[in-house]
Tab-separated table of C-alpha atoms and ligand atoms in Angstrom:
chain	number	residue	atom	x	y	z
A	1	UNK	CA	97.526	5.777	84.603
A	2	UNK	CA	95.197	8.974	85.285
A	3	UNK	CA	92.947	10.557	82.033
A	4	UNK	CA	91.439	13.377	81.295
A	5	UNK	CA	87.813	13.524	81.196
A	6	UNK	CA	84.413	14.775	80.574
A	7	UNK	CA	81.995	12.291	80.927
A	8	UNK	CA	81.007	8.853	81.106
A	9	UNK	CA	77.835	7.226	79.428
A	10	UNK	CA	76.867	3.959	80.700
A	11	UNK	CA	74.352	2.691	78.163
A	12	UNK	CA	75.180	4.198	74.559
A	13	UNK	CA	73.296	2.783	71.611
A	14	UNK	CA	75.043	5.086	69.081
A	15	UNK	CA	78.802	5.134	69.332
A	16	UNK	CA	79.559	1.694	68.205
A	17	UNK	CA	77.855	-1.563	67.911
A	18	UNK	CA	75.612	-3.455	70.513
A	19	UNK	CA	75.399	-1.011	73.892
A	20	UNK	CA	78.343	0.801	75.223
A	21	UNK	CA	80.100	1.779	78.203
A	22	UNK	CA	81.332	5.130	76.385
A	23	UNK	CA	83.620	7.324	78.075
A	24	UNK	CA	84.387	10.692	76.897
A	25	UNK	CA	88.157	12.103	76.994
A	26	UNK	CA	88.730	15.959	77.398
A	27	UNK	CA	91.182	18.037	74.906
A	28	UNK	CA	90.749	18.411	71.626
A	29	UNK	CA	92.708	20.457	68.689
A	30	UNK	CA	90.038	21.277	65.786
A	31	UNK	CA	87.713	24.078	66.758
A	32	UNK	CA	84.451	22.372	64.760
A	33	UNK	CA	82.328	24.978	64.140
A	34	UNK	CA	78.871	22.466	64.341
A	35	UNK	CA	80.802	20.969	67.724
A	36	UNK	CA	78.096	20.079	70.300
A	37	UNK	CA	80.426	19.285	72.694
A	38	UNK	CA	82.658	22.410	72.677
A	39	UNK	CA	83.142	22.052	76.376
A	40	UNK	CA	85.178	19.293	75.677
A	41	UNK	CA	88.288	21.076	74.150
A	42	UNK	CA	89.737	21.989	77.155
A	43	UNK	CA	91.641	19.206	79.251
A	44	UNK	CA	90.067	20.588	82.525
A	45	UNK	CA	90.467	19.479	85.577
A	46	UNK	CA	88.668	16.000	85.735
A	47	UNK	CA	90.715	12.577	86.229
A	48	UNK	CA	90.131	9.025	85.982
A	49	UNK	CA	92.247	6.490	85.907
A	50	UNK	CA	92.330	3.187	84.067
A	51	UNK	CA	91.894	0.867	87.177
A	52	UNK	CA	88.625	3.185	88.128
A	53	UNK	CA	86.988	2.762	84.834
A	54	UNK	CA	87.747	-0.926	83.914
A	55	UNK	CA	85.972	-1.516	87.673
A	56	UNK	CA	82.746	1.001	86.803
A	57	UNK	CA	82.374	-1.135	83.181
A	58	UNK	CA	83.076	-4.730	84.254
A	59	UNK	CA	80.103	-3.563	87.215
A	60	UNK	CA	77.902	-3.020	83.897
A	61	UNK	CA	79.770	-5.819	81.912
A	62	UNK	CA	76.288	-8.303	81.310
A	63	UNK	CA	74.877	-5.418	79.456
A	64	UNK	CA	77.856	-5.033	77.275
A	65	UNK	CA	78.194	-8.707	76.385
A	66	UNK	CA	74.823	-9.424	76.286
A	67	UNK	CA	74.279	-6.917	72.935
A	68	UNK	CA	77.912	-7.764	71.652
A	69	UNK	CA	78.944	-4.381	72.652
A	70	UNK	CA	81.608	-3.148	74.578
A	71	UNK	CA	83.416	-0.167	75.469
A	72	UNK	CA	84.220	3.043	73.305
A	73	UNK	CA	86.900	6.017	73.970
A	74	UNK	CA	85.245	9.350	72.253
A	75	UNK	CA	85.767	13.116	72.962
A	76	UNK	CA	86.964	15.748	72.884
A	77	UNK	CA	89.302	13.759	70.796
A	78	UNK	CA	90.600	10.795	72.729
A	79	UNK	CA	93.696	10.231	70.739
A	80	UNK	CA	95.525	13.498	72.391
A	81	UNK	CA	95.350	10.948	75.059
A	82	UNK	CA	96.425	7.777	73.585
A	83	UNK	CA	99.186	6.148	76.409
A	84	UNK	CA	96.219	6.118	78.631
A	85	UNK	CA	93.437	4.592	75.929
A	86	UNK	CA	95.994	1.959	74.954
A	87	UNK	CA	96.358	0.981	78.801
A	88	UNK	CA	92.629	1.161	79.447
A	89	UNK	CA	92.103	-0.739	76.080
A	90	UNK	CA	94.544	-3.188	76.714
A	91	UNK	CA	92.924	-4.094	80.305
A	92	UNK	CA	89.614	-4.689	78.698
A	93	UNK	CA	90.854	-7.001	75.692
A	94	UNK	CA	92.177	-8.906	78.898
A	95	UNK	CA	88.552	-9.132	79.931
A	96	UNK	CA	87.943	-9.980	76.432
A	97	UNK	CA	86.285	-6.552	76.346
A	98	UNK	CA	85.269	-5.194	72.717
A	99	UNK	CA	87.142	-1.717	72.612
A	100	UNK	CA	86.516	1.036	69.620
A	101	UNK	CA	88.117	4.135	69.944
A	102	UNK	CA	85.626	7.147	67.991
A	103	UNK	CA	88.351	9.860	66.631
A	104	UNK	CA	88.588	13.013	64.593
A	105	UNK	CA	92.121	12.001	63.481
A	106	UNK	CA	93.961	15.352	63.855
A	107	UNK	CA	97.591	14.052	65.507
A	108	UNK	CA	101.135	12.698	65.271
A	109	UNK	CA	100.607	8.600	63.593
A	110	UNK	CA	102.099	7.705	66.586
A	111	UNK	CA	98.812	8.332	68.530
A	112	UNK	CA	97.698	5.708	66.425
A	113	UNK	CA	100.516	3.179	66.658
A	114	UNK	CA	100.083	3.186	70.000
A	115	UNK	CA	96.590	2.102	70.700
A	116	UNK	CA	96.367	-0.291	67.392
A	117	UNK	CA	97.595	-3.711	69.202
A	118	UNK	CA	94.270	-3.091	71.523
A	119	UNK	CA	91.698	-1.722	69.802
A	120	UNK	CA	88.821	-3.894	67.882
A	121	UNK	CA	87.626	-1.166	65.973
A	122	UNK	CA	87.002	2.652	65.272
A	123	UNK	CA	84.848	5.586	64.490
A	124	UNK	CA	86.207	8.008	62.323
A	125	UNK	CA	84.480	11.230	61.528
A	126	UNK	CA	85.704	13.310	58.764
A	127	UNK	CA	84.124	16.906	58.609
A	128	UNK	CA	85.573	17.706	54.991
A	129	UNK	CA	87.212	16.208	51.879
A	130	UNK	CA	88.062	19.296	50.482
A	131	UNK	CA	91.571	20.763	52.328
A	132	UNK	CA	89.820	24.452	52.450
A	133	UNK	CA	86.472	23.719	53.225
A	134	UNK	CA	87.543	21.643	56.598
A	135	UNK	CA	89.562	24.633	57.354
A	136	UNK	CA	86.967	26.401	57.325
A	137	UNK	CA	85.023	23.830	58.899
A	138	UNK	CA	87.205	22.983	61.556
A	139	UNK	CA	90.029	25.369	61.699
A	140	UNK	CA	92.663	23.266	59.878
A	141	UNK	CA	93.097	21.646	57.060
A	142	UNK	CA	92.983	18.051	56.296
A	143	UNK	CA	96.229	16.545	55.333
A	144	UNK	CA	97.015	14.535	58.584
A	145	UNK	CA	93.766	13.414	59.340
A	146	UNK	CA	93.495	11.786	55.678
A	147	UNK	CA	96.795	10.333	56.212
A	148	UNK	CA	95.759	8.998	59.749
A	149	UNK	CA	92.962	7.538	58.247
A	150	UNK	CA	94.145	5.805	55.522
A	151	UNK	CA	96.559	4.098	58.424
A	152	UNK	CA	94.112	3.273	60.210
A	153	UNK	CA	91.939	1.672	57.603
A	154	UNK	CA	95.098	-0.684	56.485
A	155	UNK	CA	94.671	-2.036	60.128
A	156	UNK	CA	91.429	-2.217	61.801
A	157	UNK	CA	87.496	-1.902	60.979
A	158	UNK	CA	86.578	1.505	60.154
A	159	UNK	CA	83.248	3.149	59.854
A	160	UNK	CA	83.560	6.748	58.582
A	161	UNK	CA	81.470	9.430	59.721
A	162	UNK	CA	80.074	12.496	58.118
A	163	UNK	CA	77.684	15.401	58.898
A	164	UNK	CA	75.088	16.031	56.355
A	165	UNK	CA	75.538	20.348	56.706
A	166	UNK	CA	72.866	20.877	54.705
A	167	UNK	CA	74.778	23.401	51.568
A	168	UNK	CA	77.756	23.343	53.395
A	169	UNK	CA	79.323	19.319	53.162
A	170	UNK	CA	76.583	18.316	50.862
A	171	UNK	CA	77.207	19.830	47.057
A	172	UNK	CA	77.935	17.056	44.493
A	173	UNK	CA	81.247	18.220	44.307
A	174	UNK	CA	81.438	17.384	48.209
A	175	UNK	CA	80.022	13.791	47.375
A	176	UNK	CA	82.189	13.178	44.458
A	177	UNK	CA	85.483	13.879	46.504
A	178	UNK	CA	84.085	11.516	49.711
A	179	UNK	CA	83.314	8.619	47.637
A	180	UNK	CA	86.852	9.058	45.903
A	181	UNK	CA	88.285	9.357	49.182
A	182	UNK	CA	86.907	6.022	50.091
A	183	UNK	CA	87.401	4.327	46.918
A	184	UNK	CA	91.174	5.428	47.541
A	185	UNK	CA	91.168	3.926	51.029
A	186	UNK	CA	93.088	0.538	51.403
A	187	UNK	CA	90.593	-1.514	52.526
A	188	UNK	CA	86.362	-1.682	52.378
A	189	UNK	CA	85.044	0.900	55.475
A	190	UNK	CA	81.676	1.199	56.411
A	191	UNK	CA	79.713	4.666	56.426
A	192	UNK	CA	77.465	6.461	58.489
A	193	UNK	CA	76.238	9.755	57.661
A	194	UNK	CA	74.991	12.066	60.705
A	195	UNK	CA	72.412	14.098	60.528
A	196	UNK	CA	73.601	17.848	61.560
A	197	UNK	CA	71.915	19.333	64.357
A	198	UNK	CA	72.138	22.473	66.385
A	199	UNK	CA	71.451	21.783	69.407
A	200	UNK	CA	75.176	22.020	70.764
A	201	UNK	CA	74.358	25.813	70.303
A	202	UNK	CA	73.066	26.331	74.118
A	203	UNK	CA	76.533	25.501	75.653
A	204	UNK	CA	78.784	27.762	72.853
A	205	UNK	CA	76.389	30.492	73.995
A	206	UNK	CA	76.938	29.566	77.850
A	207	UNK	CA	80.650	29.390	77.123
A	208	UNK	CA	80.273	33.108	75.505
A	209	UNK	CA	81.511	31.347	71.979
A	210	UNK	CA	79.699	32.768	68.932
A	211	UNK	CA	77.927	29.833	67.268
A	212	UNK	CA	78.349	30.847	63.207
A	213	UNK	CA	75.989	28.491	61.668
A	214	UNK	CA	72.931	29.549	63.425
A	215	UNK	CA	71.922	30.455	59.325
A	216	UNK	CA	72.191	26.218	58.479
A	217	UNK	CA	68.956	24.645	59.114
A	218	UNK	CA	69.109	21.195	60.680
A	219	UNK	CA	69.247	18.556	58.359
A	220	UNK	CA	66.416	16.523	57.631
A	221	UNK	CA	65.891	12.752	56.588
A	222	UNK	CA	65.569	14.162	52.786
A	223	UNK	CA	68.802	15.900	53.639
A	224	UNK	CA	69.957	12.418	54.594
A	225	UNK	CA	68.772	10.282	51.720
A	226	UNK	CA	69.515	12.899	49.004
A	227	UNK	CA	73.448	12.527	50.302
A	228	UNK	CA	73.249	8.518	50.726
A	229	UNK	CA	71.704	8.861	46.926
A	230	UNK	CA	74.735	10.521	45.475
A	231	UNK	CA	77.280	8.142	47.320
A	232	UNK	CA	75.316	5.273	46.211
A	233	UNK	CA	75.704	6.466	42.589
A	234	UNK	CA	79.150	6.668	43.075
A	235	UNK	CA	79.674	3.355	43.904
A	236	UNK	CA	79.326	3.951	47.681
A	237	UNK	CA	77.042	1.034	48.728
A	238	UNK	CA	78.229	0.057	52.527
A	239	UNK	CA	76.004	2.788	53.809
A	240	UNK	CA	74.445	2.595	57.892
B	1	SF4	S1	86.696	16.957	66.585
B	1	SF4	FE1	84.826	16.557	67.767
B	1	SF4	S2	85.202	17.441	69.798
B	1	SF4	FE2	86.760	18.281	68.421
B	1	SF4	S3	85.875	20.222	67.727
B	1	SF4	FE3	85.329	18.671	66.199
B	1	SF4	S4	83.311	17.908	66.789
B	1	SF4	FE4	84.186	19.002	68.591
């Protein structure tokens, strides 16, 4: 089976545990407006197909195994895509291949069903708890992605993602509503808070796309700790 794609990285340290063969899918739905990768949203014209890339990773595979990592599906959002992760995924558990899929959740459960027998774990980035803020955010609201995530967390490791927007995603009443979402979630998740950066503006400018946060400043490691403070005081412990 042929994907869609952007990009492959061979040696990622930061999309999963140990290193990574990380291979970016094409096509995505929410219109982030801190998106680095906006040239991802469109499917384009790129192809790959499953046999291709299991043969380019097991090539790399003593890397992979030697760190305890593995490969991970990202994007774009690679879900859009998910026949062709679950038959990519399902050749590497074969090759007893660790496989995390990194996902926005924005799409029908099925997406989900389908990859779940073959996937070890997942990356889940959530841009708002609050239903208008992520519209605002992202361009829709949030009611499928929570649902997709709470699905996913009854099934597999999750660690949860979220951007420290410095005044934007980081107001105690922001904090409050992530820790209750995870308190709500069905089983323990890990979470990683990413620092927001704007250094994705260059390619919305190249792609003629106004960039409409060039007022946030980049957050800072104070930006960082002052938003791991507030989840840990919320019971929020599991922090990375
Ligand atoms: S989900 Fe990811 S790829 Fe899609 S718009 Fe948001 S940040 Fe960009």
């Amino acid at each position: 089976m042929q994907g869609y794609y952007h990009s492959i990285e061979h040696f990622g340290t930061v999309d999963g545990r140990g290193i990574r063969y990380v291979l970016f899918l094409s096509g995505c739905q929410l219109r982030c407006r801190f998106c680095h990768n906006p040239d991802t949203w469109q499917k384009g014209c790129k192809v790959i197909s499953t046999e291709k890339v299991l043969s380019d990773l097991l090539h790399y595979r003593h890397f992979y195994d030697g760190s305890k990592g593995g490969i991970t599906v990202s994007g774009g959002e690679p879900l859009l895509q998910s026949q062709f992760v679950a038959e990519l995924f399902a050749a590497c558990q074969k090759h007893t291949i660790h496989t995390t899929i990194d996902t926005a959740g924005y799409y029908d459960k099925q997406n989900i069903t389908d990859i779940l027998p073959y996937t070890n774990a997942a990356l889940f980035s959530i841009k708002a708890v609050n239903p208008e803020k992520h519209r605002w955010l992202a361009g829709f609201d949030n009611e499928q992605i929570l649902s997709n995530l709470k699905y996913l967390t009854e099934h597999i490791p999750v660690t949860l993602r979220y951007v420290v927007l410095p005044g934007i995603t980081t107001t105690n009443e922001d904090i409050v509503a992530l820790a209750n979402l995870i308190h709500s979630l069905p089983a323990p998740i890990t979470v990683e808070l990413l620092p927001y950066h704007s250094l994705g503006r260059q390619k919305w400018q190249a792609l003629q796309m106004k960039y409409s946060l060039d007022d946030v400043p980049d957050a800072t490691a104070q930006d960082v700790a002052s938003v791991a403070t507030l989840l840990r005081a919320e019971g929020i412990t599991n922090l990375i």
